[in-house]
PDB file of C-alpha atoms in Angstrom:
ATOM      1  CA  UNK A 387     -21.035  12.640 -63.286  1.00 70.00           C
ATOM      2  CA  UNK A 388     -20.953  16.392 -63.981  1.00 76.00           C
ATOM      3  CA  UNK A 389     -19.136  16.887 -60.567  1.00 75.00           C
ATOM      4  CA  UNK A 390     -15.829  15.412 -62.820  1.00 76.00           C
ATOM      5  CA  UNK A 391     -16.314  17.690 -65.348  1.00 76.00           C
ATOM      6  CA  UNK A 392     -17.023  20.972 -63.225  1.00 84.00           C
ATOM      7  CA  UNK A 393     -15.717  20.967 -60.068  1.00 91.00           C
ATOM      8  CA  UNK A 394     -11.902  21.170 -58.885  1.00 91.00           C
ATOM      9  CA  UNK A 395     -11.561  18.115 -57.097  1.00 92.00           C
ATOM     10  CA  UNK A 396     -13.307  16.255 -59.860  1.00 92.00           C
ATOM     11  CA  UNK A 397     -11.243  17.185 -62.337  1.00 92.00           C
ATOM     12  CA  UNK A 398      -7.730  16.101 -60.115  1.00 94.00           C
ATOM     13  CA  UNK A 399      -9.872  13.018 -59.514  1.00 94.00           C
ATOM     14  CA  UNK A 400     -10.580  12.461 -63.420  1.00 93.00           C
ATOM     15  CA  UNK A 401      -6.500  13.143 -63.681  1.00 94.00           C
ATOM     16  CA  UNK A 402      -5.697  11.097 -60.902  1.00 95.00           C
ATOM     17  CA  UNK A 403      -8.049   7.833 -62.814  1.00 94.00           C
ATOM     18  CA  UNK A 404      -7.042   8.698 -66.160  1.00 94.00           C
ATOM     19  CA  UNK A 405      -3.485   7.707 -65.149  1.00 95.00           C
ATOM     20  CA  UNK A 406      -3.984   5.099 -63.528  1.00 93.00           C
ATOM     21  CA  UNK A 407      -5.211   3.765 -66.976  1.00 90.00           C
ATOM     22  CA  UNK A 408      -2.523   1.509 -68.741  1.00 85.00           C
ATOM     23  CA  UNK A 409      -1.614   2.536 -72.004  1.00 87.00           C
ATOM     24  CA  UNK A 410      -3.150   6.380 -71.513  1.00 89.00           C
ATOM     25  CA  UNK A 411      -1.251   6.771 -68.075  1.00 89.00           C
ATOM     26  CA  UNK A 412       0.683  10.187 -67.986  1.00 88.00           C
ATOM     27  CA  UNK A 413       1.049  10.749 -71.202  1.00 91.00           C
ATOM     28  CA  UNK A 414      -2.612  11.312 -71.507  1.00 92.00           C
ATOM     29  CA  UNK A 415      -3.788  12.325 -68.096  1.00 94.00           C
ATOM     30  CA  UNK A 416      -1.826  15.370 -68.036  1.00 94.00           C
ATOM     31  CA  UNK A 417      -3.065  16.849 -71.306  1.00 94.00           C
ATOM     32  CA  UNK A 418      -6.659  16.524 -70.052  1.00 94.00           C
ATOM     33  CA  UNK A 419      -5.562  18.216 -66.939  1.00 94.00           C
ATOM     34  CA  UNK A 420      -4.816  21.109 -68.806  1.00 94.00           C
ATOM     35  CA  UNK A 421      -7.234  20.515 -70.946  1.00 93.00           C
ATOM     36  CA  UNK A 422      -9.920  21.136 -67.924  1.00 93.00           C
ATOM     37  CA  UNK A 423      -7.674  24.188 -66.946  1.00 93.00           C
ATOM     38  CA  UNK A 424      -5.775  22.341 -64.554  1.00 94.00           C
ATOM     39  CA  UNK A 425      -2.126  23.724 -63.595  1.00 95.00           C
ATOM     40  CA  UNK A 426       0.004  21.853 -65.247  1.00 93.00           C
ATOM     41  CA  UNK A 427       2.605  21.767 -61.500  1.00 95.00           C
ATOM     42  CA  UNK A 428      -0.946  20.757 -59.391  1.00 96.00           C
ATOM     43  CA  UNK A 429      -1.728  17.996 -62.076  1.00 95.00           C
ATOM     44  CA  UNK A 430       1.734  16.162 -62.138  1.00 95.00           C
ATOM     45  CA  UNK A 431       1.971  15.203 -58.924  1.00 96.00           C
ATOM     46  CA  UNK A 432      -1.619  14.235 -58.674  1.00 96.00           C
ATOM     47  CA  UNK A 433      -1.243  12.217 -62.373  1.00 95.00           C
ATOM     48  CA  UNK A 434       2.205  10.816 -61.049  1.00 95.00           C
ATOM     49  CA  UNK A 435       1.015   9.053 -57.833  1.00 96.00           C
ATOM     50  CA  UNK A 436      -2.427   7.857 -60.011  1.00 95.00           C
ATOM     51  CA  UNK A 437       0.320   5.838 -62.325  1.00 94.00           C
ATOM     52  CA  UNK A 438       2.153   5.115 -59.395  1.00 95.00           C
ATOM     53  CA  UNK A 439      -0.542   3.629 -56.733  1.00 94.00           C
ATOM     54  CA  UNK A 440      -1.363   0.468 -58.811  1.00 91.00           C
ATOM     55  CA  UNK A 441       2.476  -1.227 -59.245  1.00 90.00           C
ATOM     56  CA  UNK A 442       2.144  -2.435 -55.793  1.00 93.00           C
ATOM     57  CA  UNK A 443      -1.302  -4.038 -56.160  1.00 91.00           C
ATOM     58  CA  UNK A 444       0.136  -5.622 -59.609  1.00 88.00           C
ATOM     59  CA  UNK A 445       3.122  -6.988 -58.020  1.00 89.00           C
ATOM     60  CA  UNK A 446       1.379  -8.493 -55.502  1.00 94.00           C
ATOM     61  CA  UNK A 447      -1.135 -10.193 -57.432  1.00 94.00           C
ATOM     62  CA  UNK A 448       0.123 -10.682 -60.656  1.00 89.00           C
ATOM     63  CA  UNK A 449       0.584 -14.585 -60.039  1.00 90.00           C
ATOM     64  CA  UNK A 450      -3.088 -14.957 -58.430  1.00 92.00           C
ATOM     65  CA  UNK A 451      -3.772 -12.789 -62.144  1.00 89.00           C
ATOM     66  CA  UNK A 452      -1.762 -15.130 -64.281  1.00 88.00           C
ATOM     67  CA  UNK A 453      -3.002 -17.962 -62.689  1.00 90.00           C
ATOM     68  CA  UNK A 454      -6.884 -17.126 -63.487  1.00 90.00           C
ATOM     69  CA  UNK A 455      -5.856 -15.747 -66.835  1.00 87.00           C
ATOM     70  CA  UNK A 456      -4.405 -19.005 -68.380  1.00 87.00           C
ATOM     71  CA  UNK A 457      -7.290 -21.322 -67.106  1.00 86.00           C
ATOM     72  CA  UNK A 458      -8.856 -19.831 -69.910  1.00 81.00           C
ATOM     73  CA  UNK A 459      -8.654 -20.919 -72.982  1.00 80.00           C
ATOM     74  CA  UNK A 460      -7.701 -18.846 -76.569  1.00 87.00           C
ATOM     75  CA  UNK A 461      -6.331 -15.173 -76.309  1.00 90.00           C
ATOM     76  CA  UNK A 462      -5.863 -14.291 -72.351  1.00 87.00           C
ATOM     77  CA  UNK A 463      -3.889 -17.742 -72.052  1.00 88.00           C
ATOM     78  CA  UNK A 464      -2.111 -17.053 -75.267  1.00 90.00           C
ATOM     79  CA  UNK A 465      -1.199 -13.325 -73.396  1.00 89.00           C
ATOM     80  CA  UNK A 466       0.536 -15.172 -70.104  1.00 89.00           C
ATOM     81  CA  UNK A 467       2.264 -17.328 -71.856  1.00 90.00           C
ATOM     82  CA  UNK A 468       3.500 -14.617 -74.310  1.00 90.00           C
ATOM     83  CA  UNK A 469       4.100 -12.376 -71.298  1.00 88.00           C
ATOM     84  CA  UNK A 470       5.843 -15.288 -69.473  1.00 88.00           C
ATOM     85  CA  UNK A 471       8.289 -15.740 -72.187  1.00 90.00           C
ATOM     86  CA  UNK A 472       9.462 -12.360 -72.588  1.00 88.00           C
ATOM     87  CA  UNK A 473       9.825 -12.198 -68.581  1.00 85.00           C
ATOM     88  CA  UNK A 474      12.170 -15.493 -69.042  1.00 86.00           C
ATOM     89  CA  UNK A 475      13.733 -14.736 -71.827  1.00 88.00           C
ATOM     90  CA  UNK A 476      15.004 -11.128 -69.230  1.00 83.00           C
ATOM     91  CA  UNK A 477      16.067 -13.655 -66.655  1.00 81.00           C
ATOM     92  CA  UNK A 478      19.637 -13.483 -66.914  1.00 84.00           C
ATOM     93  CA  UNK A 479      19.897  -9.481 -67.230  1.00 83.00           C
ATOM     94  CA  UNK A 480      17.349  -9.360 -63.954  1.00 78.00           C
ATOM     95  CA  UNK A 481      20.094 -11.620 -61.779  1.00 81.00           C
ATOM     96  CA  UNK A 482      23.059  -9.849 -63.000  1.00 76.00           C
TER      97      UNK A 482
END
């Protein structure tokens, strides 16, 4: 694990998985960059395409997701149906 912390390529690589982590992405990929004395113009490409590279994975399984997620019972169903509702609820705007 060191090899993150103390070589070059490990740290773009911790950048480039830090944004791919919802919630964190950018926003907190890019001050650990710099935090690990990254250059902040070498880190935001590298921390852009990590938050970009999983949208086409999620779009193409999100149904396949949804599906698994709401055979369960109590919170994870609760979150697709929530989720689903606030997608439907858009539904007008999106075919305008």
């Amino acid at each position: 694990m060191s090899f993150l912390w103390t070589t070059y390529w490990g740290k773009l690589i911790t950048t480039f998985l830090v944004s791919m982590v919802p919630i964190i992405e950018l926003r907190g990929a890019l001050p650990i960059a710099t935090g690990m004395e990254v250059a902040w113009y070498i880190a935001l490409p590298v921390a852009i395409i990590g938050n970009i590279l999983p949208v086409p994975f999620i779009i193409m399984f999100i149904r396949k997701i949804f599906a698994w997620m709401s055979k369960r019972e109590g919170f994870l169903a609760r979150v697709v149906v929530k989720m689903e509702n606030k997608a439907y609820s858009k539904k007008d705007t999106i075919e305008k």
